[in-house]
mmCIF file of N, CA and C in Angstrom:
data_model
loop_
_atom_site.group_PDB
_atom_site.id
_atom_site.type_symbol
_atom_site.label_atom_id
_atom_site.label_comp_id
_atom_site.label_asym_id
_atom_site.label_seq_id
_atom_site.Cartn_x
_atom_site.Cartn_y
_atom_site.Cartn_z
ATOM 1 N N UNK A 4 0.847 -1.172 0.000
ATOM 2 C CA UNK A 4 0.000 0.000 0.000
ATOM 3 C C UNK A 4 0.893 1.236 0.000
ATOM 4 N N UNK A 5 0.514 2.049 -1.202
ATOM 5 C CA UNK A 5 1.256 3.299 -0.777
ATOM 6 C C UNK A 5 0.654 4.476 -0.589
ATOM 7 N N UNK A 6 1.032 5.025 0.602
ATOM 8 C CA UNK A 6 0.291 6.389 1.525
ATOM 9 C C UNK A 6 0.947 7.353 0.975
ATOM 10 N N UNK A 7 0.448 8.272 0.426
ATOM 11 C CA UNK A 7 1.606 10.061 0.035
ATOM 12 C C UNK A 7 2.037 10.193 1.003
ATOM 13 N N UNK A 8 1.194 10.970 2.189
ATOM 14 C CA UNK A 8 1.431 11.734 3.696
ATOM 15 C C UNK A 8 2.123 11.147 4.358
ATOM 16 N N UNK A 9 3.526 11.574 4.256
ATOM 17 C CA UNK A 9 4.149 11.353 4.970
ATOM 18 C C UNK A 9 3.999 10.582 6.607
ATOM 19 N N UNK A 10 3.368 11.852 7.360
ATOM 20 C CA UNK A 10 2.411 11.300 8.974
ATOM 21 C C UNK A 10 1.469 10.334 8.684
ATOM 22 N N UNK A 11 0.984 9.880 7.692
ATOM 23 C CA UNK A 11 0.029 9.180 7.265
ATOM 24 C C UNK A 11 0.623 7.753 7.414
ATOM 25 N N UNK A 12 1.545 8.097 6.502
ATOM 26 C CA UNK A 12 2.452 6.750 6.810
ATOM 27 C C UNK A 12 2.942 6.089 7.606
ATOM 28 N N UNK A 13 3.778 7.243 8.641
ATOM 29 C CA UNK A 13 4.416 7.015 9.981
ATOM 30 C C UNK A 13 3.274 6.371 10.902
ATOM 31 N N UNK A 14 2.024 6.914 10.923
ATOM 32 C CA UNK A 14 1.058 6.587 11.838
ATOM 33 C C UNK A 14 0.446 5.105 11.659
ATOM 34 N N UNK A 15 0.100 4.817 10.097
ATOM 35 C CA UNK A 15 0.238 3.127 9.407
ATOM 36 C C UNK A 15 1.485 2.525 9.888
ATOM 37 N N UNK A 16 2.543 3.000 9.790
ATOM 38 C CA UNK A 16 3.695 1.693 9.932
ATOM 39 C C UNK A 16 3.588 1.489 11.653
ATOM 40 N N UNK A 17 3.401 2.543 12.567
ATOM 41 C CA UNK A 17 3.749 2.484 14.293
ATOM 42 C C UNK A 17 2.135 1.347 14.195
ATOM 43 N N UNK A 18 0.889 1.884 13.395
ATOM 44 C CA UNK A 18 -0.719 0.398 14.306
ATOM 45 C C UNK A 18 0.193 -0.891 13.638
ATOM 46 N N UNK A 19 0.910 -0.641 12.145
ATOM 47 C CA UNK A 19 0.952 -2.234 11.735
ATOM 48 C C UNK A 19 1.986 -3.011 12.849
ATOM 49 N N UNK A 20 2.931 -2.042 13.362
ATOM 50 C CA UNK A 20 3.789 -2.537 14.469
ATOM 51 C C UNK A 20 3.184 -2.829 15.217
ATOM 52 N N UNK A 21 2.501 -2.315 16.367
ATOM 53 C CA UNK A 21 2.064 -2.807 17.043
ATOM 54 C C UNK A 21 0.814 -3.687 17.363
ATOM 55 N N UNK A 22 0.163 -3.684 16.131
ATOM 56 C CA UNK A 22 -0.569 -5.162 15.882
ATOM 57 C C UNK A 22 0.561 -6.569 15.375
ATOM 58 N N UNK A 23 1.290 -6.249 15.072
ATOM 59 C CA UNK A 23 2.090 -7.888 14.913
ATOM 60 C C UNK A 23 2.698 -7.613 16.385
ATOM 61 N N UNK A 24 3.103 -6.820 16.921
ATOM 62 C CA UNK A 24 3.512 -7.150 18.455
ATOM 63 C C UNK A 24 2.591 -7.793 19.285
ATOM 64 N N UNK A 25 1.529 -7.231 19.355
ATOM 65 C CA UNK A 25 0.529 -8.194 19.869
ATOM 66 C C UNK A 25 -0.004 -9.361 19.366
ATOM 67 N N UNK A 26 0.097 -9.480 17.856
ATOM 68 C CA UNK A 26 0.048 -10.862 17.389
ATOM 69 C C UNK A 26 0.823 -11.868 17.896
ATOM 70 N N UNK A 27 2.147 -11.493 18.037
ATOM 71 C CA UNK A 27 3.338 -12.238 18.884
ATOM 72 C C UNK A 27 3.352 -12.654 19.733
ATOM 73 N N UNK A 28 2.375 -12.646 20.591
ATOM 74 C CA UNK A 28 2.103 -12.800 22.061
ATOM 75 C C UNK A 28 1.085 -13.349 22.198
ATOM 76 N N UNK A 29 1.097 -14.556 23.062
ATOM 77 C CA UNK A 29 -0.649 -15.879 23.115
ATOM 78 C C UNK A 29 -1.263 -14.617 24.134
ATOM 79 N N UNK A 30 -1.001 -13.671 24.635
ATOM 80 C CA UNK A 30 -2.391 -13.038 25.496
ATOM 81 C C UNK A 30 -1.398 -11.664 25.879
ATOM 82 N N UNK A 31 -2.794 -10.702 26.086
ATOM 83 C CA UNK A 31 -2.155 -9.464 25.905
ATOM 84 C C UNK A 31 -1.294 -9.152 26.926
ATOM 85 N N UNK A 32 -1.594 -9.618 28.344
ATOM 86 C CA UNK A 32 -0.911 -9.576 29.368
ATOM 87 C C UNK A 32 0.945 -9.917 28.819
ATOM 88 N N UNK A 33 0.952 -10.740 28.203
ATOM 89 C CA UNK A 33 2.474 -11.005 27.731
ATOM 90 C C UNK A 33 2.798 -9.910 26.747
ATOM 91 N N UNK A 34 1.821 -9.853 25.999
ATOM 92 C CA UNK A 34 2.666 -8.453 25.057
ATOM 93 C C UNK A 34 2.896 -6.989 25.716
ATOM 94 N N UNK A 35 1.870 -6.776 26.680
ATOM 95 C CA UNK A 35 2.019 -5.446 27.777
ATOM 96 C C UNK A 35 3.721 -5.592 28.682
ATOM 97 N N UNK A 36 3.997 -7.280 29.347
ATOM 98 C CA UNK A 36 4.749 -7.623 30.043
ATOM 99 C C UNK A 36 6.214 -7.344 29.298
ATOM 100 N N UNK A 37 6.167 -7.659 27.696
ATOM 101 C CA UNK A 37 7.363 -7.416 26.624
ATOM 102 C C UNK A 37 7.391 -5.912 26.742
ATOM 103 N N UNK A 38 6.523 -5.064 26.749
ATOM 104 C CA UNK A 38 6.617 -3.738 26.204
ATOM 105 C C UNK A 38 7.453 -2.803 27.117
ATOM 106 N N UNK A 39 6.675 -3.247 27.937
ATOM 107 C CA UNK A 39 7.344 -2.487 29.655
ATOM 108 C C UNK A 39 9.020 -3.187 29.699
ATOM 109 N N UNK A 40 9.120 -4.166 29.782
ATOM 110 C CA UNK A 40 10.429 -4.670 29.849
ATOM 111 C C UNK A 40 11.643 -4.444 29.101
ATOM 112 N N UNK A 41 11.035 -4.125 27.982
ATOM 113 C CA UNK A 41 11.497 -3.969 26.673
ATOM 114 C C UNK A 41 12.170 -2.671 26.741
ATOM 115 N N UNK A 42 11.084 -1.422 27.199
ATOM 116 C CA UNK A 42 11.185 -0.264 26.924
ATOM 117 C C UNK A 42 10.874 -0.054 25.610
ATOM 118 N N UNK A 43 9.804 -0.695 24.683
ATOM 119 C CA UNK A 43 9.359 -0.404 23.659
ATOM 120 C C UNK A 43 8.628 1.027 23.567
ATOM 121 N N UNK A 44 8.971 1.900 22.263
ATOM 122 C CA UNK A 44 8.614 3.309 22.580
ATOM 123 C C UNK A 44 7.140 3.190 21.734
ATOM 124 N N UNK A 45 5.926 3.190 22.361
ATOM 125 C CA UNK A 45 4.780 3.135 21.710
ATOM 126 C C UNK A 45 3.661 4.431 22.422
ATOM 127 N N UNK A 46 2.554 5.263 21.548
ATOM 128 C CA UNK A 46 1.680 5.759 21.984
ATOM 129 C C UNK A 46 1.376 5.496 23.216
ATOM 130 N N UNK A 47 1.000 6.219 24.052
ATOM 131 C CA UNK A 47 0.311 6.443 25.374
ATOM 132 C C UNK A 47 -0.982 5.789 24.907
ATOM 133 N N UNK A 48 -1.254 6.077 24.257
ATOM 134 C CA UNK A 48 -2.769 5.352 23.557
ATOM 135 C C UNK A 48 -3.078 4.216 23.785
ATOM 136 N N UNK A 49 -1.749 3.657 22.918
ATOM 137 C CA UNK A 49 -2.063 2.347 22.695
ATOM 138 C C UNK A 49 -1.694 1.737 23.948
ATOM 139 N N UNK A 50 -0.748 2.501 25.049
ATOM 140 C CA UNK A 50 -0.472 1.233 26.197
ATOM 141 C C UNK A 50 -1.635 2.025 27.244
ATOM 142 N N UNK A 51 -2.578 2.822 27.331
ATOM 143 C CA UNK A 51 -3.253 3.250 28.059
ATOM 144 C C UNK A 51 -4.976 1.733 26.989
ATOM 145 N N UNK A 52 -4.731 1.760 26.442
ATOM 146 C CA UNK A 52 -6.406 0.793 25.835
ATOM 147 C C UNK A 52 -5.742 -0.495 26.052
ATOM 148 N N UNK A 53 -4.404 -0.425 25.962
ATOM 149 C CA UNK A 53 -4.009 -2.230 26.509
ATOM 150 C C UNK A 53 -4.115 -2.242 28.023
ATOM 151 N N UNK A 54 -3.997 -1.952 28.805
ATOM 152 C CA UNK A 54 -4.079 -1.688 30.147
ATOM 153 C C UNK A 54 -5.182 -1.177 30.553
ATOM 154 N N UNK A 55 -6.455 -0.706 29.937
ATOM 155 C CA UNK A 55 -8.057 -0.617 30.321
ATOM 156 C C UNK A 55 -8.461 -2.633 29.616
ATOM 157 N N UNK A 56 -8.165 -2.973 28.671
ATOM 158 C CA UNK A 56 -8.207 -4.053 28.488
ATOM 159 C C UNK A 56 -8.478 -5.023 29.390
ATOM 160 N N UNK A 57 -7.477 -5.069 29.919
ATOM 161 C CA UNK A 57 -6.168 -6.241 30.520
ATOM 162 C C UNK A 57 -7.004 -5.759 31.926
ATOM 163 N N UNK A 58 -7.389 -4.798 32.498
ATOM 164 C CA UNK A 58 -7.773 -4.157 33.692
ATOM 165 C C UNK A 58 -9.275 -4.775 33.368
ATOM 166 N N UNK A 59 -9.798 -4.479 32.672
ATOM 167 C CA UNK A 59 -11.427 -4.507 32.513
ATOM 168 C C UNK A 59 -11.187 -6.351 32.747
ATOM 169 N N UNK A 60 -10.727 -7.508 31.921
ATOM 170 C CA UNK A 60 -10.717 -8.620 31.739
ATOM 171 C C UNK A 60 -10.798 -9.143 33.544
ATOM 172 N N UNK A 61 -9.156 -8.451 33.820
ATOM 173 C CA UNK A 61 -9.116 -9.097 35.515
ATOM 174 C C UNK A 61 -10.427 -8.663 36.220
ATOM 175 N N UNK A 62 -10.981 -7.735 36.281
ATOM 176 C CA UNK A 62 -12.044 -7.259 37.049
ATOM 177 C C UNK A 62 -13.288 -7.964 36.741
ATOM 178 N N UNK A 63 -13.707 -8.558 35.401
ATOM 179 C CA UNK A 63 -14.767 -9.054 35.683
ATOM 180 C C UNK A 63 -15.382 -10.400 36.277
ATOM 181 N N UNK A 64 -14.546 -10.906 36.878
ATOM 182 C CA UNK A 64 -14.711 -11.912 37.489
ATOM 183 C C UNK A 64 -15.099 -11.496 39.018
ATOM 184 N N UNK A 65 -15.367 -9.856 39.304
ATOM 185 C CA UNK A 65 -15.505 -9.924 40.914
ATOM 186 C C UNK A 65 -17.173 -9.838 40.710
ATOM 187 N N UNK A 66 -16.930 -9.525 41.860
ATOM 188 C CA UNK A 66 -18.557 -10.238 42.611
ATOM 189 C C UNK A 66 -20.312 -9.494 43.331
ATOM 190 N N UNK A 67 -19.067 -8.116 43.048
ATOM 191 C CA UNK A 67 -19.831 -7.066 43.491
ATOM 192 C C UNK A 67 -19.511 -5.855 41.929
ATOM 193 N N UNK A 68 -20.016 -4.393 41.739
ATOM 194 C CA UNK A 68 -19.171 -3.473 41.189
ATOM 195 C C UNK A 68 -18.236 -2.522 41.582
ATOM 196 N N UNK A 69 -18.047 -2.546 42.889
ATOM 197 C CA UNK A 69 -16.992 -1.679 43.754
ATOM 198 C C UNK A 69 -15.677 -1.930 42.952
ATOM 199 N N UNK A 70 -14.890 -2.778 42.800
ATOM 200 C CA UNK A 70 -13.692 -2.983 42.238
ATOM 201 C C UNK A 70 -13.503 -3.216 40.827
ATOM 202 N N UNK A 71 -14.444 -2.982 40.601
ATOM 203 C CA UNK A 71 -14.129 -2.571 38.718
ATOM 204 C C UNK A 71 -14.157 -0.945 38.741
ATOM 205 N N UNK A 72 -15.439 -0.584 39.161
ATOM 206 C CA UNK A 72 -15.477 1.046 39.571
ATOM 207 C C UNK A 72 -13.954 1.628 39.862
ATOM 208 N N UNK A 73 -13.549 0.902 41.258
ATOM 209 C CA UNK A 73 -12.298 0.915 41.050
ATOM 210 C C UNK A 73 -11.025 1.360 40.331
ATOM 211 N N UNK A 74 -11.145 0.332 40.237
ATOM 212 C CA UNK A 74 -9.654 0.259 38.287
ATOM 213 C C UNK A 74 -9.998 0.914 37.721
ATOM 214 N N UNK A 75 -11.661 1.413 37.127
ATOM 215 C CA UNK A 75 -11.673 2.275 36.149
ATOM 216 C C UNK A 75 -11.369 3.629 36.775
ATOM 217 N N UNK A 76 -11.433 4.013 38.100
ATOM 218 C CA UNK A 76 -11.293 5.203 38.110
ATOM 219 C C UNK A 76 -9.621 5.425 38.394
ATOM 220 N N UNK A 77 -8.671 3.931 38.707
ATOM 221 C CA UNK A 77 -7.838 4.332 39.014
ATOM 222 C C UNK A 77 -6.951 4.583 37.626
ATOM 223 N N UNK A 78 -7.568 3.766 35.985
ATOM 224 C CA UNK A 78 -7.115 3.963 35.141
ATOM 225 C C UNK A 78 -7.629 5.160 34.506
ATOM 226 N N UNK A 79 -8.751 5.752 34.584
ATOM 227 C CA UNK A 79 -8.820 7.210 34.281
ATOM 228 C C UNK A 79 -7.662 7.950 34.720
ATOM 229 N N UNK A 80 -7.495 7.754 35.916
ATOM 230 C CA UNK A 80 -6.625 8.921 36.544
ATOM 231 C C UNK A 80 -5.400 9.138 36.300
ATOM 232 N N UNK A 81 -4.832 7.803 35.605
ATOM 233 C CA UNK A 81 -3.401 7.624 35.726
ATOM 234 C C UNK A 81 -3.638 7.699 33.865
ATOM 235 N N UNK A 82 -4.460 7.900 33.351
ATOM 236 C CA UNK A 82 -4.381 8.087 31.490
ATOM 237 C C UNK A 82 -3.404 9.748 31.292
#
């Protein structure tokens, strides 16, 4: 595929990266665990919706809504 715009491009090549990074990985928790470790330089974006993800997944298994409420407000805060 070829993009003119320059930023157009840059912004296509950083999602196609980081969709095969996460392809790379059997669950997102491991590709979040590579990134951080890594020091991979990616959007705030993208590691702020992997980490509401990964946050939302662990939480729904509780039992009440207090602790999802929770996470979400503690991941608002920290976006």
């Amino acid at each position: 595929m070829l993009i003119a715009d320059a930023d157009a491009r840059e912004n296509w090549q950083l999602m196609i990266n980081y969709r095969d990074h996460l392809a790379r990985h059997r669950t997102l928790e491991a590709a979040y665990i590579d990134l951080v470790r890594r020091g991979v330089k990616v959007p705030h974006l993208f590691v702020n919706q992997l980490v509401h993800v990964i946050l939302r997944n662990a939480l729904d298994a509780a039992k009440t809504i207090c602790p999802a409420r929770g996470g979400i407000v503690f991941s608002a805060r920290n976006a």
